[in-house]
Each structure stands twice: as C-alpha cells, then as structure tokens.
Amino acid sequence: MLSQSTHPRIQNLKSKMVLLSPYKLGNLELPNRIVMAPLTRQRALKNNVPHQLNATYYAQRATAGLIIAEATHVAPQGLGYIYAPGIYSQEQVEGWKLVTDAVHQQGGRIFLQIWHVGRISHPDLQPDGALPVAPSAIAARGEILTYEGMKPHVTPRALQTSEISDIVEQFRKGAENALVAGFDGVEIHGANGYLLDQFLRDGTNQRTDRYGGSVENRARLLLEVTEAVMSVWGSKRVGVRLSPSGTFNDMRDSNPLETFSYVAQALNKFDLAYLHIFEAIEADIKHGAVVVPTSHIRERFHGTLMVNGAYTLDKAKTVVEREEAQLVSFGTLFISNPDLPQRFALNAPLNEADPTTFYTGGIKGYTDYPALDRQSLSPVGAK
C-alpha cells in the first residue's frame, strides 16, 4: 500500500505547489511549508504532565512540515490554564518524551512552545495561592477558567527588578528540559498577551526601571530570554512568536509599529530558526487593533518568516509563492484535519472543527477526527 506522501497524485501536485515543497530550516529538512501552530488543548493530567493521549494526537499530525507543540509553562508560576502541560518537572519531561518519540516514529519534526502567562492567571492556579506576576500591577479585563469555574482576573503583582533574572532562568531551564525530552527545537512565546508580550507593550508595562519606558527597555526581557534559550539550543533551533496587532488578553500599545519594528530588527542578531507572526484576525479588528502589516516586519527581519492567522489554502499558497513568508502555520484546520498537507495536496474536503470540544478534555474532538484513506485517499473513520 502506498503511503500518502508517495501517492503519485500527491507527488504530481507537490511539483506544482510551493507550499508543498521541502524547506530547509537550518539543518532540519521540512517536507513541506505547512506548520501545525501551537494550540492549547488542555488535555494534560492535572499535575500538568503530558500522557499517551497527547502522543497519539501529535503523531496523527506528523505529516506537517513542522509541529509546534502547545504552549507549555516553564515554571509553576507560569501556569494560566487548567490541564495545560509544563516542562519544569522530571515527570513532565518523561511525559513529553512519549510525544516526541511518537512523532519521530512517524517521521515528523516537533518544536515545543515555551511560555509564562504572567498576569493571565489566578491565585487558584498559583503556588500557595499567590498573586500572578506581571511587569506592572494592571489587571486584564475579563475572566479566567480555574478548577472551580470562571473567575475575574485579579490585579497582578509587579515583578521586582531583582526577580526578572529568575524569569530568564526559568525559560533557559525549560529549553534545557525540552532538549532532554527529545524536541527538535523550541519556540519562545512572545505573543498573545502573555508575560513577554506584557513587557513589550506600554499598555501593560509602566515600569520605570531598565525593563520599562523606552521600546529598547521594554524589549529587554524578550531579548534576554532569547539569548538564554539560544545558549541551550544554538543557532537555527529557536523560534520566536509575536502578535504585533493582537488585542487578545486585553492588550494594547501606543505605537505598535515602532515597538515591533524594533523587536523584529533586534532579533536578527540571534540567527533564529524563524520569526512566527500571528497576524490580525477578525476579533482583533473588532477590538480596535492597530494593524501592523506583516510586510513591515518582513522588511526588518532577515530570516525565515512564518505567518499565522486564519489562513486558507489559497491565501497560504499566494503568500509563499510571492515569498512574503516561507512558512504558514495552521491552527483550527489541524485540529480537525490530522492529515492537512494531504488534503491540501488533493484539494480534498476538509473536516469541520467542533469548537465546543477544543478545551473539554478526552478523546472527543481531539484524536477522533477522520483521516483520508491511504490507498483511495477518501475519508475514512479515525483510527
């Protein structure tokens, strides 16, 4: 029986579609430019340990050019979502080994996204019921899900200058644990209103020390974290994700064009694997986003650019063919279509995602979406 990747219909289409062509990411050979975006699914065990169900989920999606595993907190203080995985304990490392082994056995490649949520947490999720930390004591509007249900965000505690080096070390140690767990690289989560993004934006960072005020100061923590993570992984195995136009988690900045232009240029010195840009989506526009064009970032960042933001096949093909970006990541489409590259290659029908199961736990809406039959390439039940 022919595998999906060697099926003659797919091979013929690969020769015509740049999106399906190989891409060399440092010394890592990607079979296509279709990336699985990091997706919080809240399927870890209660002690934030990945397990066999997670391994099955990621292995099903191993035909992606690259998988970026879900955001994973680097310290107990960094937790903001129930049943989200961590990467700070030996038990968590062993759990992630199940995942990386399963993906590699299927011929896939997988990075881990590492994060600290900052103010997007709650005392119910913090060690000893402590306040979440942030650059400044400014609460996010809205609510957060705890083990006891939805609760309003609290006003976080502003980090002392002397504590910031501990945050950098937490990211370094998380990167080190990811290496031990068998990942192929890591992505630093500097987007979507979490701690590093909170430091970048002047709407959440009103500090007066060396980590606040000017854009150079506000970007300092992200750059220090990147340097620390690079000390573990070296060149071309570290990515960074940013959301220049994002409003998620009550984020704002007085001049995002200036802020993210500086950050994009500053990241050039690290010889990253890629810069991952989460572009403005409908929700951001609705909430008054000041849109930073990706072309503006492209002009300033000299390495591999990955884009994300409700992309369709046609839009992704156009962006890659015009060399506006080298890679495109897909989120919801990978949730419901474990074999997304094959479906794109054949222009096959796509499974529709069920948002009611995104964060509910268990198999439903996680590992039970149907794939294409390997021989006939027609939809069959999930295995």
Coordinates of C-alpha atoms in Angstrom, one line a residue:
M1 CA 0.0 0.0 0.0
L2 CA 1.3 3.4 -0.9
S3 CA 1.8 5.9 1.9
Q4 CA 0.1 9.3 1.5
S5 CA 3.4 11.1 0.9
T6 CA 4.4 8.7 -2.0
H7 CA 1.0 8.5 -3.7
P8 CA 1.5 9.6 -7.3
R9 CA -1.3 12.1 -7.3
I10 CA 0.3 13.9 -4.3
Q11 CA 3.8 13.7 -5.8
N12 CA 2.5 15.3 -9.0
L13 CA 0.8 18.1 -7.1
K14 CA 3.9 18.7 -4.9
S15 CA 5.9 19.6 -8.0
K16 CA 3.4 22.4 -8.8
M17 CA 2.7 23.9 -5.4
V18 CA 5.4 25.7 -3.5
L19 CA 3.5 25.3 -0.2
L20 CA 4.1 21.5 -0.5
S21 CA 7.7 21.8 -1.5
P22 CA 10.5 21.0 1.0
Y23 CA 12.2 23.7 3.1
K24 CA 15.5 23.7 4.8
L25 CA 15.2 25.1 8.3
G26 CA 18.8 25.3 9.5
N27 CA 19.9 21.7 9.3
L28 CA 16.3 20.4 9.7
E29 CA 14.7 19.3 6.4
L30 CA 11.0 20.1 6.3
P31 CA 9.0 18.0 3.7
N32 CA 6.6 20.9 3.2
R33 CA 5.9 24.5 4.4
I34 CA 2.7 23.6 6.3
V35 CA 3.2 24.0 10.0
M36 CA 1.0 22.9 12.8
A37 CA 0.5 26.0 15.0
P38 CA 0.8 25.7 18.8
L39 CA -2.7 25.0 20.2
T40 CA -3.7 25.0 23.8
R41 CA -6.0 21.9 24.2
Q42 CA -6.0 21.4 28.0
R43 CA -5.5 17.6 27.7
A44 CA -2.6 17.1 30.2
L45 CA -3.1 15.4 33.5
K46 CA -4.0 17.6 36.5
N47 CA -0.3 17.8 37.6
N48 CA 0.4 19.3 34.1
V49 CA 2.0 16.1 32.8
P50 CA 1.6 15.1 29.1
H51 CA 0.5 11.5 28.6
Q52 CA -0.3 8.9 25.9
L53 CA -3.4 10.6 24.6
N54 CA -1.2 13.7 23.8
A55 CA 1.3 11.4 22.0
T56 CA -1.5 10.0 19.8
Y57 CA -2.8 13.4 18.9
Y58 CA 0.6 14.8 17.8
A59 CA 1.6 11.6 16.0
Q60 CA -1.6 11.8 13.9
R61 CA -0.4 15.1 12.6
A62 CA 3.2 14.2 11.9
T63 CA 2.9 14.9 8.2
A64 CA 3.1 18.6 9.0
G65 CA 6.3 20.2 7.8
L66 CA 6.8 21.1 11.4
I67 CA 4.7 20.7 14.5
I68 CA 4.9 23.4 17.2
A69 CA 3.5 21.7 20.3
E70 CA 1.2 23.7 22.5
A71 CA 2.3 26.4 24.9
T72 CA 4.0 24.9 27.9
H73 CA 4.7 26.7 31.1
V74 CA 8.3 26.8 32.3
A75 CA 7.6 27.2 36.0
P76 CA 4.6 26.6 38.3
Q77 CA 4.2 30.4 38.5
G78 CA 3.7 30.5 34.7
L79 CA 0.5 28.4 34.7
G80 CA -2.6 30.1 33.5
Y81 CA -4.8 27.3 32.1
I82 CA -6.1 24.2 33.8
Y83 CA -4.8 20.9 32.4
A84 CA -2.1 22.7 30.4
P85 CA 1.3 20.9 30.2
G86 CA 4.5 22.1 31.9
I87 CA 8.2 21.5 31.2
Y88 CA 9.8 22.1 34.7
S89 CA 9.5 18.6 36.4
Q90 CA 11.1 15.3 35.6
E91 CA 7.6 13.7 35.3
Q92 CA 6.6 16.3 32.7
V93 CA 9.8 15.7 30.7
E94 CA 9.1 12.0 30.7
G95 CA 5.5 12.7 29.5
W96 CA 6.8 14.8 26.7
K97 CA 9.2 12.0 25.7
L98 CA 6.1 9.9 24.9
V99 CA 5.1 12.7 22.5
T100 CA 8.4 13.3 20.7
D101 CA 9.1 9.6 20.4
A102 CA 5.6 9.1 18.8
V103 CA 6.1 12.0 16.4
H104 CA 9.6 10.9 15.4
Q105 CA 8.4 7.3 14.8
Q106 CA 6.0 8.7 12.2
G107 CA 8.8 10.7 10.6
G108 CA 7.7 14.1 12.0
R109 CA 9.5 17.1 13.4
I110 CA 8.4 18.9 16.6
F111 CA 9.3 22.1 18.4
L112 CA 7.9 23.0 21.9
Q113 CA 6.5 26.4 22.5
I114 CA 7.6 27.6 26.0
W115 CA 5.8 30.3 27.9
H116 CA 5.0 32.1 31.1
V117 CA 1.5 33.6 31.2
G118 CA 2.2 36.5 33.6
R119 CA -1.0 38.2 34.7
I120 CA -3.2 35.8 32.7
S121 CA -3.5 33.6 35.7
H122 CA -5.3 33.5 39.1
P123 CA -4.3 32.7 42.7
D124 CA -6.2 29.5 42.4
L125 CA -3.6 28.4 39.8
Q126 CA -0.6 29.8 41.6
P127 CA 1.7 28.1 44.2
D128 CA 0.4 28.8 47.7
G129 CA -2.4 31.0 46.2
A130 CA 0.0 33.8 45.4
L131 CA -0.9 36.7 43.0
P132 CA 0.2 36.2 39.4
V133 CA 3.1 38.4 38.4
A134 CA 3.4 40.9 35.6
P135 CA 5.5 43.9 34.5
S136 CA 3.1 46.2 36.2
A137 CA 0.1 45.9 38.6
I138 CA -2.5 46.2 35.9
A139 CA -5.4 43.7 35.7
A140 CA -6.6 42.3 32.5
R141 CA -10.3 42.7 31.8
G142 CA -12.3 39.6 31.6
E143 CA -12.4 36.2 33.4
I144 CA -10.2 33.1 33.6
L145 CA -11.1 29.4 34.0
T146 CA -10.0 27.9 37.2
Y147 CA -10.6 24.4 38.6
E148 CA -13.6 25.9 40.4
G149 CA -15.0 27.6 37.3
M150 CA -14.8 31.1 35.8
K151 CA -13.4 33.9 38.0
P152 CA -12.5 37.5 37.2
H153 CA -8.8 38.3 36.5
V154 CA -7.1 39.8 39.6
T155 CA -4.6 42.6 39.8
P156 CA -1.2 41.0 39.4
R157 CA 1.9 41.8 41.5
A158 CA 4.6 43.8 39.6
L159 CA 7.8 41.9 39.4
Q160 CA 10.8 43.3 41.3
T161 CA 13.8 44.1 39.1
S162 CA 15.8 41.5 41.1
E163 CA 13.2 38.8 40.1
I164 CA 13.5 39.2 36.4
S165 CA 16.7 37.2 36.1
D166 CA 14.7 34.3 37.7
I167 CA 12.2 34.5 34.8
V168 CA 15.1 34.3 32.3
E169 CA 16.5 31.3 34.1
Q170 CA 13.0 29.6 34.1
F171 CA 13.0 29.9 30.3
R172 CA 16.5 28.7 30.0
K173 CA 15.8 25.6 32.2
G174 CA 12.5 25.0 30.2
A175 CA 14.6 25.0 27.0
E176 CA 17.1 22.6 28.5
N177 CA 14.3 20.2 29.6
A178 CA 12.8 20.4 26.1
L179 CA 16.1 19.2 24.8
V180 CA 16.2 16.3 27.2
A181 CA 12.6 15.5 26.2
G182 CA 13.6 15.0 22.6
F183 CA 12.2 18.0 20.9
D184 CA 13.8 19.3 17.7
G185 CA 13.7 22.9 18.8
V186 CA 11.7 25.4 20.8
E187 CA 9.6 28.4 20.2
I188 CA 9.6 31.3 22.6
H189 CA 6.0 32.6 23.2
G190 CA 6.3 36.4 23.0
A191 CA 2.7 36.8 21.8
N192 CA -1.0 36.9 22.7
G193 CA -0.8 38.9 25.8
Y194 CA 1.3 36.6 28.0
L195 CA 4.3 37.7 30.1
L196 CA 6.9 38.5 27.4
D197 CA 4.2 40.4 25.4
Q198 CA 3.1 42.2 28.5
F199 CA 6.7 43.5 28.9
L200 CA 6.8 44.6 25.2
R201 CA 3.6 46.7 25.2
D202 CA 3.3 50.0 27.0
G203 CA -0.3 49.4 27.8
T204 CA 0.8 46.7 30.3
N205 CA 4.3 47.8 31.0
Q206 CA 4.5 51.1 33.0
R207 CA 7.8 50.3 34.8
T208 CA 10.5 52.9 35.4
D209 CA 13.5 50.6 35.7
R210 CA 15.6 49.2 32.9
Y211 CA 12.7 47.0 31.8
G212 CA 10.2 49.8 31.2
G213 CA 9.8 53.1 29.4
S214 CA 11.6 53.1 26.0
V215 CA 11.0 50.3 23.5
E216 CA 14.6 49.2 24.0
N217 CA 13.9 48.7 27.7
R218 CA 10.5 47.0 27.1
A219 CA 12.1 44.6 24.7
R220 CA 14.9 43.7 27.0
L221 CA 13.3 40.7 28.7
L222 CA 12.4 39.1 25.4
L223 CA 15.9 39.5 24.1
E224 CA 17.5 38.2 27.4
V225 CA 15.2 35.2 27.3
T226 CA 16.1 34.5 23.6
E227 CA 19.8 34.7 24.4
A228 CA 19.3 32.3 27.3
V229 CA 17.4 29.8 25.2
M230 CA 19.9 30.1 22.4
S231 CA 22.6 29.2 24.9
V232 CA 20.9 25.8 25.2
W233 CA 19.9 25.2 21.6
G234 CA 22.3 27.1 19.4
S235 CA 21.6 28.5 16.0
K236 CA 18.5 27.7 13.9
R237 CA 16.7 25.6 16.5
V238 CA 14.9 28.5 18.3
G239 CA 11.8 30.4 17.0
V240 CA 10.0 33.4 18.5
R241 CA 6.3 34.2 18.2
L242 CA 5.0 37.7 18.2
S243 CA 1.5 39.2 17.7
P244 CA 2.1 42.9 16.7
S245 CA -1.6 43.6 16.0
G246 CA -3.0 41.4 18.8
T247 CA -5.7 42.5 21.3
F248 CA -6.2 39.1 22.9
N249 CA -6.0 39.2 26.7
D250 CA -6.7 42.9 26.8
M251 CA -3.5 44.0 25.1
R252 CA -2.7 47.4 23.6
D253 CA 0.3 49.6 22.7
S254 CA 0.5 53.3 21.9
N255 CA 2.8 52.7 18.9
P256 CA 2.9 49.0 17.8
L257 CA 4.5 49.8 14.5
E258 CA 7.5 51.3 16.3
T259 CA 7.5 48.6 19.0
F260 CA 7.5 45.6 16.8
S261 CA 9.8 47.2 14.1
Y262 CA 12.4 47.5 16.8
V263 CA 11.9 43.9 18.1
A264 CA 12.0 42.4 14.6
Q265 CA 15.3 44.1 13.8
A266 CA 16.7 43.3 17.3
L267 CA 16.0 39.6 16.8
N268 CA 18.2 39.4 13.7
K269 CA 21.3 39.0 15.8
F270 CA 20.2 35.6 17.1
D271 CA 20.1 33.7 13.7
L272 CA 16.7 32.3 14.7
A273 CA 15.1 29.3 13.1
Y274 CA 12.2 31.6 12.3
L275 CA 10.1 34.5 13.4
H276 CA 6.4 33.5 13.8
I277 CA 3.9 36.3 13.3
F278 CA 0.4 36.0 14.5
E279 CA -1.5 38.4 12.2
A280 CA -4.6 40.4 13.0
I281 CA -7.8 38.4 12.8
E282 CA -11.4 39.5 12.9
A283 CA -11.5 39.6 16.7
D284 CA -8.5 41.9 16.8
I285 CA -10.1 44.3 14.3
K286 CA -13.4 44.2 16.2
H287 CA -11.4 45.2 19.4
G288 CA -9.7 48.2 17.7
A289 CA -6.4 46.7 16.7
V290 CA -3.8 48.9 15.1
V291 CA -2.7 46.6 12.3
V292 CA 1.0 46.2 11.8
P293 CA 1.4 44.9 8.2
T294 CA 3.5 41.7 8.0
S295 CA 5.3 43.3 5.1
H296 CA 6.7 45.9 7.6
I297 CA 8.1 43.0 9.7
R298 CA 9.4 41.2 6.6
E299 CA 11.4 44.3 5.6
R300 CA 13.1 44.3 9.0
F301 CA 13.6 40.7 9.9
H302 CA 16.1 38.9 7.6
G303 CA 15.5 35.3 8.4
T304 CA 12.8 32.7 7.9
L305 CA 9.3 34.2 8.4
M306 CA 6.3 32.1 9.4
V307 CA 2.8 33.6 9.4
N308 CA -0.4 32.6 11.1
G309 CA -4.0 34.0 11.2
A310 CA -7.0 32.1 9.8
Y311 CA -5.2 31.2 6.6
T312 CA -6.9 29.3 3.8
L313 CA -5.1 27.1 1.3
D314 CA -5.4 29.8 -1.4
K315 CA -4.1 32.6 0.8
A316 CA -1.2 30.4 2.1
K317 CA -0.2 29.4 -1.5
T318 CA -0.2 33.1 -2.6
V319 CA 1.9 34.3 0.4
V320 CA 4.5 31.5 -0.1
E321 CA 4.7 31.8 -3.8
R322 CA 5.2 35.6 -3.6
E323 CA 7.9 34.9 -0.9
E324 CA 6.1 37.2 1.6
A325 CA 6.8 34.3 4.1
Q326 CA 8.5 31.0 3.9
L327 CA 6.2 29.0 6.2
V328 CA 2.5 29.2 7.1
S329 CA 1.1 27.7 10.3
F330 CA -2.5 26.5 10.7
G331 CA -4.4 26.0 13.9
T332 CA -8.0 25.1 13.7
L333 CA -7.6 23.3 10.4
F334 CA -5.0 21.0 12.0
I335 CA -7.3 20.3 14.9
S336 CA -10.0 18.8 12.6
N337 CA -7.7 17.6 9.8
P338 CA -4.8 15.5 11.1
D339 CA -3.6 14.9 7.6
L340 CA -3.9 18.5 6.4
P341 CA -1.0 18.5 4.0
Q342 CA -2.5 15.6 2.1
R343 CA -5.9 17.2 1.9
F344 CA -4.3 20.4 0.6
A345 CA -2.4 18.5 -2.0
L346 CA -5.5 16.9 -3.3
N347 CA -7.8 19.8 -2.7
A348 CA -9.8 17.3 -0.7
P349 CA -12.8 18.3 1.5
L350 CA -11.8 19.4 5.0
N351 CA -13.4 18.2 8.2
E352 CA -15.2 21.0 10.1
A353 CA -13.8 21.7 13.6
D354 CA -16.1 21.5 16.6
P355 CA -15.2 24.5 18.9
T356 CA -17.2 23.0 21.8
T357 CA -14.6 20.3 22.2
F358 CA -11.5 22.5 21.9
Y359 CA -10.8 22.6 25.7
T360 CA -13.1 19.9 27.1
G361 CA -10.6 17.1 27.7
G362 CA -10.8 13.5 26.5
I363 CA -10.7 11.9 23.0
K364 CA -13.8 13.7 21.6
G365 CA -12.7 16.5 19.3
Y366 CA -9.1 15.6 19.9
T367 CA -8.0 12.3 18.4
D368 CA -11.2 11.2 16.7
Y369 CA -11.3 13.4 13.6
P370 CA -11.2 11.2 10.4
A371 CA -8.2 11.0 8.1
L372 CA -8.0 10.1 4.4
D373 CA -7.7 6.5 3.4
R374 CA -4.1 5.8 2.4
Q375 CA -5.0 3.8 -0.7
S376 CA -8.0 5.5 -2.1
L377 CA -7.5 8.9 -0.4
S378 CA -11.1 9.0 0.5
P379 CA -12.4 9.9 4.0
V380 CA -12.4 7.0 6.5
G381 CA -13.1 6.8 10.2
A382 CA -10.3 7.8 12.5
K383 CA -8.0 5.1 13.7

